[in-house]
mmCIF file of C-alpha atoms and ligand atoms in Angstrom:
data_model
loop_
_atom_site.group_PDB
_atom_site.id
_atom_site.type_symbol
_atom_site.label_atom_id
_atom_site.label_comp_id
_atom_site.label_asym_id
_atom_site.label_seq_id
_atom_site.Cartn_x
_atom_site.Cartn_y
_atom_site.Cartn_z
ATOM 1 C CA UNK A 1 94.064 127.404 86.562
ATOM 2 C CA UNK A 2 93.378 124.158 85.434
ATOM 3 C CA UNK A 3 91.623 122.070 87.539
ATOM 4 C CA UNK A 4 89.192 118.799 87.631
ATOM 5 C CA UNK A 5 85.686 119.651 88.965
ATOM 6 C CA UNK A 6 82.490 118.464 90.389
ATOM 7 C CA UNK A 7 79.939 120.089 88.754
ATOM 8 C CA UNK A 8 76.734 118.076 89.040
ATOM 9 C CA UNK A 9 75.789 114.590 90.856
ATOM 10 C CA UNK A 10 74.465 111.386 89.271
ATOM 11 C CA UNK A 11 74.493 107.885 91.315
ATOM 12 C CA UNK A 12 74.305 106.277 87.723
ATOM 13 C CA UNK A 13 76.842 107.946 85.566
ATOM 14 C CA UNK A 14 79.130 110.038 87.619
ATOM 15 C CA UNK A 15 81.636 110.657 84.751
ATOM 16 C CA UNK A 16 78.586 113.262 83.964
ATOM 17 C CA UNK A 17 79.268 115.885 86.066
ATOM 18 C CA UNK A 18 82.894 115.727 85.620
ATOM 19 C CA UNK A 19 84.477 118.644 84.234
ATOM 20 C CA UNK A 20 88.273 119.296 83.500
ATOM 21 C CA UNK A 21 88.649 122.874 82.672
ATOM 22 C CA UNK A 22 89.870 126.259 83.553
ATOM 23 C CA UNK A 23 88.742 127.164 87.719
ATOM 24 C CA UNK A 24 89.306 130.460 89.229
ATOM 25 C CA UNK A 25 92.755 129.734 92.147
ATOM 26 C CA UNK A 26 91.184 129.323 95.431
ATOM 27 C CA UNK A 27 90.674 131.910 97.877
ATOM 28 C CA UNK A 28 93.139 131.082 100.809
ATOM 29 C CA UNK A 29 91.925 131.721 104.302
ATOM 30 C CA UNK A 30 93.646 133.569 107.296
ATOM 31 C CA UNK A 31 96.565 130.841 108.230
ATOM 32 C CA UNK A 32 95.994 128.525 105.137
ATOM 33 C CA UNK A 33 98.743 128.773 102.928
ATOM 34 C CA UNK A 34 99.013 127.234 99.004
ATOM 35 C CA UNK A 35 100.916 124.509 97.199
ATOM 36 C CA UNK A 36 101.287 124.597 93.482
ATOM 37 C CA UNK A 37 101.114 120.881 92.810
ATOM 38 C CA UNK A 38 103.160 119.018 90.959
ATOM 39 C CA UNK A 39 101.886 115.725 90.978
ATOM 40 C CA UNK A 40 97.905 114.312 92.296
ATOM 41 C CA UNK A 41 96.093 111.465 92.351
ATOM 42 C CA UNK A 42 92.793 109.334 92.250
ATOM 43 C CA UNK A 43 90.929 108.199 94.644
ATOM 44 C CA UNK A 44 87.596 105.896 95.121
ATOM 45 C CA UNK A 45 86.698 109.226 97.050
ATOM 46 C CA UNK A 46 86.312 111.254 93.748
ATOM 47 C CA UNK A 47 84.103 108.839 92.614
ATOM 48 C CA UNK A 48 81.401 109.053 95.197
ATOM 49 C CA UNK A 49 81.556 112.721 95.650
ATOM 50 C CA UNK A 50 80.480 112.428 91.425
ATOM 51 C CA UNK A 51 78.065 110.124 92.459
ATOM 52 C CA UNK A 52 76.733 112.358 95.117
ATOM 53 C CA UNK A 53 78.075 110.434 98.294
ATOM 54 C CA UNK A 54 79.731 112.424 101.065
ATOM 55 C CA UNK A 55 79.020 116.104 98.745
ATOM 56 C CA UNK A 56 76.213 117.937 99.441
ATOM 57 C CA UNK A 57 75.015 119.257 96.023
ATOM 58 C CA UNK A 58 74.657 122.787 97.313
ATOM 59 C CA UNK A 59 78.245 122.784 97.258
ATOM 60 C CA UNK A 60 78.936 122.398 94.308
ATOM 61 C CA UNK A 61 81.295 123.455 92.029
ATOM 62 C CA UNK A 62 84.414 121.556 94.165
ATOM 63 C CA UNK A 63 87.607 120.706 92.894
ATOM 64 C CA UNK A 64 87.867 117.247 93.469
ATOM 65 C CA UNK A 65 90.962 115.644 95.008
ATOM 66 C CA UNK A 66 92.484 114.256 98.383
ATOM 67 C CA UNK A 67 96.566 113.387 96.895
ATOM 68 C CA UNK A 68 98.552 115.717 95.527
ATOM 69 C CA UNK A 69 102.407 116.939 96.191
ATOM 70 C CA UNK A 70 103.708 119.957 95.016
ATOM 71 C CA UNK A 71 105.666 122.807 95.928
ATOM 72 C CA UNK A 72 105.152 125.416 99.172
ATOM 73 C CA UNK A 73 105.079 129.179 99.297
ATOM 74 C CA UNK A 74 108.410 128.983 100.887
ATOM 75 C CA UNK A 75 109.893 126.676 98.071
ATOM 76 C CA UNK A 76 110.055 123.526 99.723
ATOM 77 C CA UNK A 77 108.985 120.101 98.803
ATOM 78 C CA UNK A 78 106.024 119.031 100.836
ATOM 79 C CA UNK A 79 103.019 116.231 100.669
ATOM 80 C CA UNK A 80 99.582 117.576 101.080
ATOM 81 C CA UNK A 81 97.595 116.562 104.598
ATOM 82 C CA UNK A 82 93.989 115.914 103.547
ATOM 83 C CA UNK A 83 92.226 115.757 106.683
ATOM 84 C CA UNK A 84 91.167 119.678 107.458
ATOM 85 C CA UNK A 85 90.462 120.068 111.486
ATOM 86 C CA UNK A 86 87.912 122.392 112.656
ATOM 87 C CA UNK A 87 89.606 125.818 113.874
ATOM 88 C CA UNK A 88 90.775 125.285 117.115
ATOM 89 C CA UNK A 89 91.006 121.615 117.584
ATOM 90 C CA UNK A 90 93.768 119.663 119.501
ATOM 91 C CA UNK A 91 94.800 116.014 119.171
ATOM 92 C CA UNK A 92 94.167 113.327 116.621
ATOM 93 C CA UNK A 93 92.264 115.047 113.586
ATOM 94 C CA UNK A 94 90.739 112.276 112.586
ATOM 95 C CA UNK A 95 88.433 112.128 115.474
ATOM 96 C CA UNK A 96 87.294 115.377 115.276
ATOM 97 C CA UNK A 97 83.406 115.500 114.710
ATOM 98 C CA UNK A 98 83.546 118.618 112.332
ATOM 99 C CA UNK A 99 87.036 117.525 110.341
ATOM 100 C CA UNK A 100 86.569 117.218 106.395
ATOM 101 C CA UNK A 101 88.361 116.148 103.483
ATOM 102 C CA UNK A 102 90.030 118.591 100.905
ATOM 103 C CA UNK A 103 87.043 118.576 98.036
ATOM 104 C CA UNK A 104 84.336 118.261 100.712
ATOM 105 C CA UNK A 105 84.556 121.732 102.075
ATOM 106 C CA UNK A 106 87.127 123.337 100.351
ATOM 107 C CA UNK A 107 88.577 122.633 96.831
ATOM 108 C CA UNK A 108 90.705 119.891 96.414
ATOM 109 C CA UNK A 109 94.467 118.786 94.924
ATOM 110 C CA UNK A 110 92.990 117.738 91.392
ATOM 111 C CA UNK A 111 94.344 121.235 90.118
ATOM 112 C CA UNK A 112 97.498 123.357 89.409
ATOM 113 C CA UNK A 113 96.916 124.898 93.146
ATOM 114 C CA UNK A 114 95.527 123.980 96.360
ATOM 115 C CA UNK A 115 95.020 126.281 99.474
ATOM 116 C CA UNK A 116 95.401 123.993 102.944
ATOM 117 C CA UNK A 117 95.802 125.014 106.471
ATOM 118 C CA UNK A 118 99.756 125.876 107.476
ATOM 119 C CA UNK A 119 100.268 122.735 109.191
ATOM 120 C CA UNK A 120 98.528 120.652 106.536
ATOM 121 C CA UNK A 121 101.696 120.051 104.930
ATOM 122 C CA UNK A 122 105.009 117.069 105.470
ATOM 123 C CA UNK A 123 107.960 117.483 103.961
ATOM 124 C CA UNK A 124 108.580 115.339 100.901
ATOM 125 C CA UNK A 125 111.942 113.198 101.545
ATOM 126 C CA UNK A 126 114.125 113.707 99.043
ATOM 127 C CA UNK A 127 114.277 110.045 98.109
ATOM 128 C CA UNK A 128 110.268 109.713 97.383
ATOM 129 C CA UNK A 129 109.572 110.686 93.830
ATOM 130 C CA UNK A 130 106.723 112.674 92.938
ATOM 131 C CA UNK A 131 104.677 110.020 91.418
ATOM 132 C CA UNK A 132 105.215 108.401 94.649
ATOM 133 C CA UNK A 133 104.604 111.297 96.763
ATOM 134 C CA UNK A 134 101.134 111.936 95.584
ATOM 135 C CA UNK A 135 99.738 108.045 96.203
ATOM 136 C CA UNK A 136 100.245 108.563 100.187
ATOM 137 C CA UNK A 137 97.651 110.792 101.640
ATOM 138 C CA UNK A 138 94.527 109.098 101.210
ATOM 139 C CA UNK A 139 94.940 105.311 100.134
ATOM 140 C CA UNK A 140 98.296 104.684 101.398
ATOM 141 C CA UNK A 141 97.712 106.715 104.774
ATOM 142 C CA UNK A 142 94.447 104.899 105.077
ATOM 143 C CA UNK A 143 96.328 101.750 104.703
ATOM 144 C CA UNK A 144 99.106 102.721 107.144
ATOM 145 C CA UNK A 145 96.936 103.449 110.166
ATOM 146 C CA UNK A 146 94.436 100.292 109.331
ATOM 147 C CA UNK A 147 97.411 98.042 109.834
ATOM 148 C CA UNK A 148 100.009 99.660 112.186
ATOM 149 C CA UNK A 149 97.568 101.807 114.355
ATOM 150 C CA UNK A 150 94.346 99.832 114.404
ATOM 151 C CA UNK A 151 94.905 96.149 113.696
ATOM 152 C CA UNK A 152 96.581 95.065 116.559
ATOM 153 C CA UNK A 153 99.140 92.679 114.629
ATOM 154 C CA UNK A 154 102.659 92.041 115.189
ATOM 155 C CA UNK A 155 105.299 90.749 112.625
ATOM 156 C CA UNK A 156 104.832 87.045 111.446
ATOM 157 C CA UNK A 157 100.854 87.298 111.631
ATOM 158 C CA UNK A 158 98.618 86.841 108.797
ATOM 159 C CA UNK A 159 96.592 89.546 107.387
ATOM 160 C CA UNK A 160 93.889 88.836 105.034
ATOM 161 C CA UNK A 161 92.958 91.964 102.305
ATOM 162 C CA UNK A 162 89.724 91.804 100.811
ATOM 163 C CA UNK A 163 89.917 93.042 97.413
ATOM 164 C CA UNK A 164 93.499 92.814 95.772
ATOM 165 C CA UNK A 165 93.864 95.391 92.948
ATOM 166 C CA UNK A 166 92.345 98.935 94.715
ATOM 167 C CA UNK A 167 94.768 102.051 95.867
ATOM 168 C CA UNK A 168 94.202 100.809 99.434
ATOM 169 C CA UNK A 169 94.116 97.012 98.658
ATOM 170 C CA UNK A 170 97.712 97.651 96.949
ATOM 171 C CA UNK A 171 99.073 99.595 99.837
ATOM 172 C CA UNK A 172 97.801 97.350 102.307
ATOM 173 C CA UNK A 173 100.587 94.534 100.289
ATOM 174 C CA UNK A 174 103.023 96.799 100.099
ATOM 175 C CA UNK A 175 103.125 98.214 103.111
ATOM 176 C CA UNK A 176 102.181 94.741 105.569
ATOM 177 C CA UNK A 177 105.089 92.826 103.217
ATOM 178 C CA UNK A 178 108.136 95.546 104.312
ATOM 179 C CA UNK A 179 106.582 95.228 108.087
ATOM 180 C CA UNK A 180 107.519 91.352 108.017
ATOM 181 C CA UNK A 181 103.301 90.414 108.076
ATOM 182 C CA UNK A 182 102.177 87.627 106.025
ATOM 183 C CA UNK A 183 99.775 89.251 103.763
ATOM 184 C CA UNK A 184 96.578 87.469 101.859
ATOM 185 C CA UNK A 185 94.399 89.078 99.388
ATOM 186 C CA UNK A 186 90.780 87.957 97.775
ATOM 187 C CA UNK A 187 89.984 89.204 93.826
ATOM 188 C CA UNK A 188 87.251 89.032 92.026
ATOM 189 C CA UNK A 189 89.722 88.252 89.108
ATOM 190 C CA UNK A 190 92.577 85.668 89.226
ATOM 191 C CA UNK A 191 94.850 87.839 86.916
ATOM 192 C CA UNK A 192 94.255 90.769 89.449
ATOM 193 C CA UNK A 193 95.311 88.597 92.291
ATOM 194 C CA UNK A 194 98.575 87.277 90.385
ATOM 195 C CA UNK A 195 99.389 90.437 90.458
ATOM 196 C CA UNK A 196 99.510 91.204 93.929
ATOM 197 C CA UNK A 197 101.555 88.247 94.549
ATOM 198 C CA UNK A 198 103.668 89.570 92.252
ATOM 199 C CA UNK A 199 103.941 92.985 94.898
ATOM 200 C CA UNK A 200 104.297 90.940 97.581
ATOM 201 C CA UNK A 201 101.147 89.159 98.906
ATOM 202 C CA UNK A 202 101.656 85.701 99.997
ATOM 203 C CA UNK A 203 98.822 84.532 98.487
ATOM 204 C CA UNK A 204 95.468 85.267 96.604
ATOM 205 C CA UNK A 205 92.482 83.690 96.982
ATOM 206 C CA UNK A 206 89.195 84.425 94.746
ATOM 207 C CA UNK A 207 86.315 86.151 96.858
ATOM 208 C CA UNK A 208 84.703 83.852 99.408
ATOM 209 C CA UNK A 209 87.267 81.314 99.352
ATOM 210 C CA UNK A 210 87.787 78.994 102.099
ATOM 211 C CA UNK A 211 90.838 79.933 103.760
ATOM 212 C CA UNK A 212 93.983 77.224 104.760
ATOM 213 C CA UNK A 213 93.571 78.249 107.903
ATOM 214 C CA UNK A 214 92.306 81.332 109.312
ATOM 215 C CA UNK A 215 93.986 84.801 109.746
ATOM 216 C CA UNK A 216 94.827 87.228 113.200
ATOM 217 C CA UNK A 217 93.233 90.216 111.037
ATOM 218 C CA UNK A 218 91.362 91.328 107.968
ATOM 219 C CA UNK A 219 91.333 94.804 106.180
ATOM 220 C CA UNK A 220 87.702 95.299 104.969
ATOM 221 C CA UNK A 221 86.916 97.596 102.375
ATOM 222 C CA UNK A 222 85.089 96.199 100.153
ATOM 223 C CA UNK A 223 82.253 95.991 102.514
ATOM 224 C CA UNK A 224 78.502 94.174 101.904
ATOM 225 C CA UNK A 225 79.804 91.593 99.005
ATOM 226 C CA UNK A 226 82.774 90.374 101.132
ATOM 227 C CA UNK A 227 81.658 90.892 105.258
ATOM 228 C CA UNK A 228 80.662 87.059 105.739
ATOM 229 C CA UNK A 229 83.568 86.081 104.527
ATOM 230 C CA UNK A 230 85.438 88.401 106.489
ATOM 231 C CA UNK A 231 83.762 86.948 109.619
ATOM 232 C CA UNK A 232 84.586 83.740 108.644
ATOM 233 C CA UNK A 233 87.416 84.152 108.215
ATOM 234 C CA UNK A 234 89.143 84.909 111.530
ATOM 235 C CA UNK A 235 90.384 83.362 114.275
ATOM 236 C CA UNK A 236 88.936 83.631 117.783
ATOM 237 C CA UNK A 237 89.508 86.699 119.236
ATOM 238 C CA UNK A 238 91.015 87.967 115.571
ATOM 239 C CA UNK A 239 90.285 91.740 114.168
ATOM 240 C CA UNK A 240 88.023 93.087 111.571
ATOM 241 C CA UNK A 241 90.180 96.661 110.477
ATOM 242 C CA UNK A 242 87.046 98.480 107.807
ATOM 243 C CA UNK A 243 87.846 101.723 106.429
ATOM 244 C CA UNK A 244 85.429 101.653 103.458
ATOM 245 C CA UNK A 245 82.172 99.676 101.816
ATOM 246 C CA UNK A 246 82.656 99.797 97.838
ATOM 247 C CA UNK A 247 80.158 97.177 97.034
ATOM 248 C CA UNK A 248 77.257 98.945 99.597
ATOM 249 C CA UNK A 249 77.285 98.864 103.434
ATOM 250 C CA UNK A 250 74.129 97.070 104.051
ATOM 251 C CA UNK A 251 75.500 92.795 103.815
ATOM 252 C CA UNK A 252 73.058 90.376 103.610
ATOM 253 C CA UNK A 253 73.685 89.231 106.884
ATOM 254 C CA UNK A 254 75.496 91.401 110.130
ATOM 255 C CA UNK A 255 77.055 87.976 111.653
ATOM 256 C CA UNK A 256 75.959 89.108 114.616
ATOM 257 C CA UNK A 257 76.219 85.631 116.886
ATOM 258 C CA UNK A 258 79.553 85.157 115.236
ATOM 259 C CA UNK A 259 81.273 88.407 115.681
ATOM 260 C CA UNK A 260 80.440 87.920 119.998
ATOM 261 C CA UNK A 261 80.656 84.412 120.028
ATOM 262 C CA UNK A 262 84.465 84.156 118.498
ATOM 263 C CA UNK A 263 84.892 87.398 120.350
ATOM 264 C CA UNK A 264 85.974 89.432 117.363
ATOM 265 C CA UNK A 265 86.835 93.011 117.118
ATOM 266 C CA UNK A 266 85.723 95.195 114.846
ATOM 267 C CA UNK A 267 87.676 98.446 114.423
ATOM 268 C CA UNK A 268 86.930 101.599 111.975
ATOM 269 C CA UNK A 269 89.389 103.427 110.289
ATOM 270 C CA UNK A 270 89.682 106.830 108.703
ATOM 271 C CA UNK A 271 92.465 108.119 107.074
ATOM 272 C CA UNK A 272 95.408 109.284 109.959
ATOM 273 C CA UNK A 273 96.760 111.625 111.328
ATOM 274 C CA UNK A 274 99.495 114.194 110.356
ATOM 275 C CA UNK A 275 102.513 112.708 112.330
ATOM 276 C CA UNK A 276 100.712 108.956 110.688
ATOM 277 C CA UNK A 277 101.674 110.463 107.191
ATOM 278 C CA UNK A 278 105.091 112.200 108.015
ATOM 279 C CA UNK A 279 105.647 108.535 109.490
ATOM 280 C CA UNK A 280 104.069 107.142 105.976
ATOM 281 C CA UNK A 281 106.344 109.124 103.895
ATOM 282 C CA UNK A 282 109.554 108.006 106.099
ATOM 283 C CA UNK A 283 108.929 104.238 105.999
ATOM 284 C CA UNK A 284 107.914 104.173 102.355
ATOM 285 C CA UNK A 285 111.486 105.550 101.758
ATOM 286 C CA UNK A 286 113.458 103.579 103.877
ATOM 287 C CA UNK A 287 111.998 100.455 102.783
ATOM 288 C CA UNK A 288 112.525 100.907 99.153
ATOM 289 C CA UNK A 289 108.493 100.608 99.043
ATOM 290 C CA UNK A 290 107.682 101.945 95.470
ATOM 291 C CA UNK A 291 103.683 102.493 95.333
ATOM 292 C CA UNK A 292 102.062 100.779 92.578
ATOM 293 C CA UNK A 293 100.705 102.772 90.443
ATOM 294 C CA UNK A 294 98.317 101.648 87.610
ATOM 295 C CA UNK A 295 98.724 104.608 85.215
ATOM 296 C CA UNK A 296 100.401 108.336 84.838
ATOM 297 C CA UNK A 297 98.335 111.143 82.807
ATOM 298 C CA UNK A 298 98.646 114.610 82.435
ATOM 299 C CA UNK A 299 95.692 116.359 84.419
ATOM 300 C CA UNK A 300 94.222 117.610 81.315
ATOM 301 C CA UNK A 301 93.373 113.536 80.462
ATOM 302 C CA UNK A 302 92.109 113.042 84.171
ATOM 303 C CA UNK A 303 88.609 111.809 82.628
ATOM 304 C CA UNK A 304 90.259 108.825 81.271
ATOM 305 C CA UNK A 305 91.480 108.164 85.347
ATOM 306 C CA UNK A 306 88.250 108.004 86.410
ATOM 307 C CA UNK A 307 86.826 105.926 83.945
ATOM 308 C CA UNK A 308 89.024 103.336 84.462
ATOM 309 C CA UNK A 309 88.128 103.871 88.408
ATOM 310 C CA UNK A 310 84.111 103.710 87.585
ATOM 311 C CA UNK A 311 84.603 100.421 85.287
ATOM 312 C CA UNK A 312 87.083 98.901 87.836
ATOM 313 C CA UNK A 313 90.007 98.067 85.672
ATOM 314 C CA UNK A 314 91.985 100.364 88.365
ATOM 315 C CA UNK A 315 95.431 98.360 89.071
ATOM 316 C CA UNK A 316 97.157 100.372 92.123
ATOM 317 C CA UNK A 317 96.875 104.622 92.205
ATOM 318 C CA UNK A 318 96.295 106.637 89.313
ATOM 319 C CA UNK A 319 98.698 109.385 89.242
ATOM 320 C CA UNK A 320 98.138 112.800 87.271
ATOM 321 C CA UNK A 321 101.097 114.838 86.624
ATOM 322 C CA UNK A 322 100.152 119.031 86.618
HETATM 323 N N1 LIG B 1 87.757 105.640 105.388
HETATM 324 C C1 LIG B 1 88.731 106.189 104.678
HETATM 325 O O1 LIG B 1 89.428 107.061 105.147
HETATM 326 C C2 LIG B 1 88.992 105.706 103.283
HETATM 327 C C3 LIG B 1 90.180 106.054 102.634
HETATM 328 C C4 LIG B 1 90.447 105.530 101.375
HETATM 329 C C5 LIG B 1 89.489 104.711 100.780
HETATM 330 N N2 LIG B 1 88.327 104.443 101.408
HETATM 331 C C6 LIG B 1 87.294 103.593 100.782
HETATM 332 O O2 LIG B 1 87.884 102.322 100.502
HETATM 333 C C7 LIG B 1 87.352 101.804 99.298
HETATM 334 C C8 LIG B 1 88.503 101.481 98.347
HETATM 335 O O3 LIG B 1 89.104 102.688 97.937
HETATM 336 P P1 LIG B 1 90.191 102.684 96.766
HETATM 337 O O4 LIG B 1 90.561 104.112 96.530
HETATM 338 O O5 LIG B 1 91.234 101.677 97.075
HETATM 339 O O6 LIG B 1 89.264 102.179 95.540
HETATM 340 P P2 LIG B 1 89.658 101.380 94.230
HETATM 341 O O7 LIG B 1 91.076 101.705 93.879
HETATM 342 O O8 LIG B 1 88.587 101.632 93.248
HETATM 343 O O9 LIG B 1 89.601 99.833 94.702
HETATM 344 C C9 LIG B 1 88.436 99.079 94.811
HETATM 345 C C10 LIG B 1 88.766 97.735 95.495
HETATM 346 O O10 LIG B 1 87.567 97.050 95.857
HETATM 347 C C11 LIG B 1 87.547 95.737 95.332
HETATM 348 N N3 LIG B 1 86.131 95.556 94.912
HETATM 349 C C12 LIG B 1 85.329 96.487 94.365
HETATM 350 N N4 LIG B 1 84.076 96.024 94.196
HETATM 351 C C13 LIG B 1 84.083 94.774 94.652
HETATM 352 C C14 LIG B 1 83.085 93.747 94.735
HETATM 353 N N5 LIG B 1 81.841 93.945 94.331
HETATM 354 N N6 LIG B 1 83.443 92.568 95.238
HETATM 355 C C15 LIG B 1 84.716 92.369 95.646
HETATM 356 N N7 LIG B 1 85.699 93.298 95.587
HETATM 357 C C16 LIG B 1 85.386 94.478 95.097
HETATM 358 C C17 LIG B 1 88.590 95.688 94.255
HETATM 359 O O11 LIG B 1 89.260 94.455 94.305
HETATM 360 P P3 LIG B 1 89.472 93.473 93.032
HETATM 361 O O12 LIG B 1 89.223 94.271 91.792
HETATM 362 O O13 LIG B 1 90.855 92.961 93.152
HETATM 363 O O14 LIG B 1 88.473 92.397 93.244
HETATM 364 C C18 LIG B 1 89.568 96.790 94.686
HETATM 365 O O15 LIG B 1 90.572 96.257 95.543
HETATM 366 C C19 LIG B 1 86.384 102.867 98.749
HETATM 367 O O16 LIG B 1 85.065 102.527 99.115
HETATM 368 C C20 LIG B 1 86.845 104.130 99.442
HETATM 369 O O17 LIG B 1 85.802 105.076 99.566
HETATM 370 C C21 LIG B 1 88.059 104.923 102.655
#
């Protein structure tokens, strides 16, 4: 089959153990079951399992991938779950210690087939499009459980997004805009926060800027280059939400004094749960939410995806069709 793999690691140039070629179909394990995809997509996570983040070289090859939709062995439309319990566990996957990702462990969506476990699948509404479909379980699920699971914000409060333009950055509009929040973003480029205004953010600020006033809750992923500001930002008592550290997780400064002394919280996030992305798929339909998507290429041009991830020029998800 065709498929999009990890075949070496290089911190520096991770487009140089990329490899779109022809993969043997994966082996599918007692109670997994397969989805021929018909639709995938990038995420930040690809990059740093290139870059030798998160992927332990001795596994390698892996198929990369966390998004992808396609069709099940019993001919329905489903939505991939990317978080992969350990056998045996109960509750909320996302806190189990020994849970991975599909491309850590086992191969990933980035391909013409995917084995998952049985209940690793949602149904696809039939009002979601496949484009759509494929930009929810990673960035948009992230997104989803950041704001309506960890945040602690009700409609009417503002939301500040540090970085405007990213997969989870877009979602984060999107999704906070149909919930009635008032939703602010920081860019390092004024065009790139136009354009989420344009989706639906109130308003964009460039990085560090001082605020009008300050916000109930920020969404962190950018990490080191934009914590201070983050700190700064919020109100007494507000909510740090950080799922992710793009620009390096080691700030300058911790803000230490200010995160007790305004009594902050500071929450971490990781992807969600099942019954978060059946939720996902639900809302995104009933709100008319269309995911932006920054571009749509066959799988066989998936090296031009990522290198307009690496170079940052990424506007929303990049979609591959299979
Ligand atoms: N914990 C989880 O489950 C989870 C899930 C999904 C993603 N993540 C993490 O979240 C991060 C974003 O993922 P993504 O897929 O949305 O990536 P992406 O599409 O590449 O987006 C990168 C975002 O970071 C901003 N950015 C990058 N470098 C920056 C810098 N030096 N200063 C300021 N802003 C910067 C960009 O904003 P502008 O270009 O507008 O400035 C953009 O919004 C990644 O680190 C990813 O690993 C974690």
């Amino acid at each position: 089959m065709l498929a999009v793999t990890c075949v070496s690691q290089s911190a520096d140039d991770p487009l140089s153990g990329l490899e779109v070629g022809q993969r043997p179909e994966p082996t599918v394990p007692e109670d997994w079951t397969t989805v021929r995809l018909r639709t995938a997509a990038l995420n930040h996570h690809d990059v740093w399992s290139l870059r030798g983040v998160g992927l332990p070289a001795d596994r390698l090859p892996m198929v990369l991938g966390c998004d992808g939709a396609g069709i099940a062995e019993d001919g329905s439309e489903v939505v991939v779950h990317a978080v992969v319990a350990s056998p045996g566990w109960t509750g909320d996957e996302t806190l189990d210690p020994r849970r991975s990702l599909l491309s850590e462990v086992h191969d990933g969506t980035l391909a013409e087939v995917v084995a998952v476990p049985r209940g690793n699948v949602v149904p696809k509404p039939a009002g979601l499009s496949w484009e759509s479909a494929a930009c929810l379980p990673t960035a948009w699920l992230t997104a989803y459980r950041m704001l309506f699971t960890n945040a602690g914000v009700q409609p009417g409060a503002t939301v500040l997004v540090q970085g405007a333009a990213g997969g989870v950055a877009t979602a984060l509009v999107q999704l906070g805009r149909a919930a009635g929040l008032r939703m602010w973003v920081t860019s390092r480029d004024a065009a790139r926060g136009e354009a989420a205004v344009a989706l639906g953010a109130d308003r964009a600020f460039e990085n560090g800027a001082r605020l009008p006033e300050r916000v109930d809750a920020v969404m962190e992923t950018v990490g080191a280059a934009t914590w201070s500001h983050s700190v700064n930002a919020l109100r007494p008592g507000g909510t740090i939400v950080i799922s992710g550290a793009t620009s390096g997780d080691a700030p300058a400064k911790a803000e230490l004094t200010k995160i007790f002394f305004k009594q902050l919280r500071v929450v971490g996030s990781t992807m969600g749960t099942r019954d978060e992305l059946e939720r996902l798929t639900r809302f995104v339909v009933d709100a008319g939410i269309e995911p932006q998507v920054d571009s749509v290429l066959p799988l066989a041009d998936a090296r031009d995806g990522f290198a307009r991830m690496v170079d940052g020029q990424v506007s929303g998800k990049v979609v591959f069709t299979v």
